[in-house]
Amino acid sequence: MKHISGSGNKFHPCFCTRQIRSNPYCYKGVPRLQTGFQLMQTTSSIEKILPEVLVPFLVVRDEADKVTDPAVSKLLFETASSSDKTINYGEFPENLDIIFSDVIAWNGQLEKERKIRNDTVETENSSQN
């Protein structure tokens, strides 16, 4: 497996962290109580409508992620009504190239399936006219 170093890769966590911390418009303090409350309200609202999610989606989850709860990723995957959903767990920095390949492959497969479905509909509509 190829290891991607942080120096030239704009998606490497070290590069992103430096870029975020150097941004003068990025808030770096502790969130205010109202901000935390609004985030909790938004999360709760999203949780309630998860069964209505019908669009295809891919969840890529880093096992070392300290920001999001892994149970929430699992809840999204299990609760959403979409028939086309995928969840991938991994160690993000070590497998960055594999993760990007997975995302590109998933997107390519989705595009291929949609094209086949649309071509079939077009053919059926043409034959009816």
mmCIF file of C-alpha atoms in Angstrom:
data_model
loop_
_atom_site.group_PDB
_atom_site.id
_atom_site.type_symbol
_atom_site.label_atom_id
_atom_site.label_comp_id
_atom_site.label_asym_id
_atom_site.label_seq_id
_atom_site.Cartn_x
_atom_site.Cartn_y
_atom_site.Cartn_z
ATOM 1 C CA MET A 1 0.000 0.000 0.000
ATOM 2 C CA LYS A 2 1.264 3.448 -0.898
ATOM 3 C CA HIS A 3 1.632 5.867 2.007
ATOM 4 C CA ILE A 4 0.700 9.447 1.219
ATOM 5 C CA SER A 5 2.728 11.999 3.142
ATOM 6 C CA GLY A 6 1.184 15.154 4.511
ATOM 7 C CA SER A 7 3.501 17.570 2.741
ATOM 8 C CA GLY A 8 1.963 17.525 -0.734
ATOM 9 C CA ASN A 9 -1.487 16.130 -0.087
ATOM 10 C CA LYS A 10 -4.155 18.792 0.451
ATOM 11 C CA PHE A 11 -6.508 16.251 2.035
ATOM 12 C CA HIS A 12 -4.050 14.922 4.605
ATOM 13 C CA PRO A 13 -5.246 15.687 8.167
ATOM 14 C CA CYS A 14 -1.989 17.506 9.083
ATOM 15 C CA PHE A 15 -2.294 19.814 6.073
ATOM 16 C CA CYS A 16 -5.974 20.475 6.783
ATOM 17 C CA THR A 17 -5.357 21.173 10.465
ATOM 18 C CA ARG A 18 -2.609 23.704 9.686
ATOM 19 C CA GLN A 19 -4.776 25.340 7.046
ATOM 20 C CA ILE A 20 -7.782 25.598 9.369
ATOM 21 C CA ARG A 21 -5.762 26.955 12.297
ATOM 22 C CA SER A 22 -4.125 29.598 10.117
ATOM 23 C CA ASN A 23 -7.487 30.849 8.783
ATOM 24 C CA PRO A 24 -8.216 34.165 10.546
ATOM 25 C CA TYR A 25 -11.977 33.692 10.011
ATOM 26 C CA CYS A 26 -12.089 30.285 11.706
ATOM 27 C CA TYR A 27 -13.336 30.328 15.290
ATOM 28 C CA LYS A 28 -10.854 28.567 17.550
ATOM 29 C CA GLY A 29 -12.437 29.019 20.961
ATOM 30 C CA VAL A 30 -14.840 26.898 22.967
ATOM 31 C CA PRO A 31 -18.342 26.958 21.430
ATOM 32 C CA ARG A 32 -20.876 29.128 23.226
ATOM 33 C CA LEU A 33 -23.763 27.433 25.005
ATOM 34 C CA GLN A 34 -26.295 28.630 22.410
ATOM 35 C CA THR A 35 -24.144 27.245 19.582
ATOM 36 C CA GLY A 36 -23.948 23.864 21.296
ATOM 37 C CA PHE A 37 -27.699 23.921 21.912
ATOM 38 C CA GLN A 38 -28.431 24.707 18.247
ATOM 39 C CA LEU A 39 -26.133 21.895 17.110
ATOM 40 C CA MET A 40 -27.982 19.514 19.426
ATOM 41 C CA GLN A 41 -31.372 20.712 18.105
ATOM 42 C CA THR A 42 -30.243 20.301 14.496
ATOM 43 C CA THR A 43 -28.881 16.831 15.165
ATOM 44 C CA SER A 44 -32.132 15.835 16.853
ATOM 45 C CA SER A 45 -34.176 17.142 13.897
ATOM 46 C CA ILE A 46 -32.025 15.234 11.418
ATOM 47 C CA GLU A 47 -32.338 12.047 13.481
ATOM 48 C CA LYS A 48 -36.137 12.250 13.257
ATOM 49 C CA ILE A 49 -36.159 12.381 9.455
ATOM 50 C CA LEU A 50 -33.512 9.720 8.807
ATOM 51 C CA PRO A 51 -36.150 7.172 7.683
ATOM 52 C CA GLU A 52 -37.071 9.609 4.887
ATOM 53 C CA VAL A 53 -33.558 9.565 3.387
ATOM 54 C CA LEU A 54 -33.968 7.843 0.018
ATOM 55 C CA VAL A 55 -30.947 9.137 -1.894
ATOM 56 C CA PRO A 56 -27.882 6.927 -2.355
ATOM 57 C CA PHE A 57 -25.119 7.703 0.112
ATOM 58 C CA LEU A 58 -21.695 6.573 1.236
ATOM 59 C CA VAL A 59 -20.495 6.938 4.838
ATOM 60 C CA VAL A 60 -16.714 6.919 5.212
ATOM 61 C CA ARG A 61 -15.799 6.599 8.862
ATOM 62 C CA ASP A 62 -12.333 6.883 10.369
ATOM 63 C CA GLU A 63 -12.060 4.612 13.395
ATOM 64 C CA ALA A 64 -9.921 7.244 15.142
ATOM 65 C CA ASP A 65 -12.417 10.082 14.554
ATOM 66 C CA LYS A 66 -12.806 12.048 17.781
ATOM 67 C CA VAL A 67 -15.390 14.516 16.458
ATOM 68 C CA THR A 68 -18.321 12.326 15.457
ATOM 69 C CA ASP A 69 -19.784 9.422 17.363
ATOM 70 C CA PRO A 70 -19.505 6.096 15.487
ATOM 71 C CA ALA A 71 -23.001 5.232 16.723
ATOM 72 C CA VAL A 72 -24.377 8.153 14.689
ATOM 73 C CA SER A 73 -22.793 6.849 11.477
ATOM 74 C CA LYS A 74 -24.252 3.428 12.213
ATOM 75 C CA LEU A 75 -27.657 4.976 13.013
ATOM 76 C CA LEU A 76 -27.673 6.833 9.688
ATOM 77 C CA PHE A 77 -26.808 3.666 7.809
ATOM 78 C CA GLU A 78 -29.358 1.485 9.592
ATOM 79 C CA THR A 79 -32.235 3.983 9.739
ATOM 80 C CA ALA A 80 -32.141 5.605 6.299
ATOM 81 C CA SER A 81 -34.604 4.074 3.840
ATOM 82 C CA SER A 82 -32.254 4.340 0.876
ATOM 83 C CA SER A 83 -31.828 1.060 -0.967
ATOM 84 C CA ASP A 84 -28.345 2.118 -2.100
ATOM 85 C CA LYS A 85 -26.171 2.851 0.911
ATOM 86 C CA THR A 86 -22.644 1.915 1.885
ATOM 87 C CA ILE A 87 -20.615 2.368 5.053
ATOM 88 C CA ASN A 88 -16.820 2.003 5.202
ATOM 89 C CA TYR A 89 -14.743 1.956 8.375
ATOM 90 C CA GLY A 90 -10.992 2.372 8.315
ATOM 91 C CA GLU A 91 -7.909 4.182 9.480
ATOM 92 C CA PHE A 92 -8.080 7.315 7.399
ATOM 93 C CA PRO A 93 -4.495 8.669 7.337
ATOM 94 C CA GLU A 94 -2.934 5.268 6.688
ATOM 95 C CA ASN A 95 -5.399 4.282 3.951
ATOM 96 C CA LEU A 96 -6.130 7.608 2.308
ATOM 97 C CA ASP A 97 -5.486 6.331 -1.213
ATOM 98 C CA ILE A 98 -7.759 3.311 -0.659
ATOM 99 C CA ILE A 99 -10.534 5.491 0.730
ATOM 100 C CA PHE A 100 -10.409 7.884 -2.224
ATOM 101 C CA SER A 101 -10.418 4.891 -4.587
ATOM 102 C CA ASP A 102 -13.483 3.505 -2.784
ATOM 103 C CA VAL A 103 -15.308 6.834 -3.067
ATOM 104 C CA ILE A 104 -14.493 7.140 -6.774
ATOM 105 C CA ALA A 105 -15.502 3.515 -7.434
ATOM 106 C CA TRP A 106 -18.770 3.942 -5.504
ATOM 107 C CA ASN A 107 -19.583 7.120 -7.412
ATOM 108 C CA GLY A 108 -18.704 5.457 -10.742
ATOM 109 C CA GLN A 109 -20.932 2.471 -9.981
ATOM 110 C CA LEU A 110 -23.796 4.779 -9.019
ATOM 111 C CA GLU A 111 -23.364 6.748 -12.241
ATOM 112 C CA LYS A 112 -23.309 3.537 -14.293
ATOM 113 C CA GLU A 113 -26.496 2.222 -12.651
ATOM 114 C CA ARG A 114 -28.276 5.540 -13.174
ATOM 115 C CA LYS A 115 -27.228 5.665 -16.819
ATOM 116 C CA ILE A 116 -28.527 2.135 -17.452
ATOM 117 C CA ARG A 117 -31.816 2.976 -15.736
ATOM 118 C CA ASN A 118 -32.214 6.245 -17.677
ATOM 119 C CA ASP A 119 -31.318 4.594 -20.993
ATOM 120 C CA THR A 120 -33.955 1.912 -20.358
ATOM 121 C CA VAL A 121 -36.598 4.560 -19.632
ATOM 122 C CA GLU A 122 -35.652 6.497 -22.784
ATOM 123 C CA THR A 123 -35.858 3.325 -24.906
ATOM 124 C CA GLU A 124 -39.285 2.463 -23.469
ATOM 125 C CA ASN A 125 -40.551 6.010 -24.075
ATOM 126 C CA SER A 126 -39.228 6.000 -27.656
ATOM 127 C CA SER A 127 -40.922 2.699 -28.491
ATOM 128 C CA GLN A 128 -44.268 3.948 -27.124
ATOM 129 C CA ASN A 129 -44.242 7.016 -29.401
#
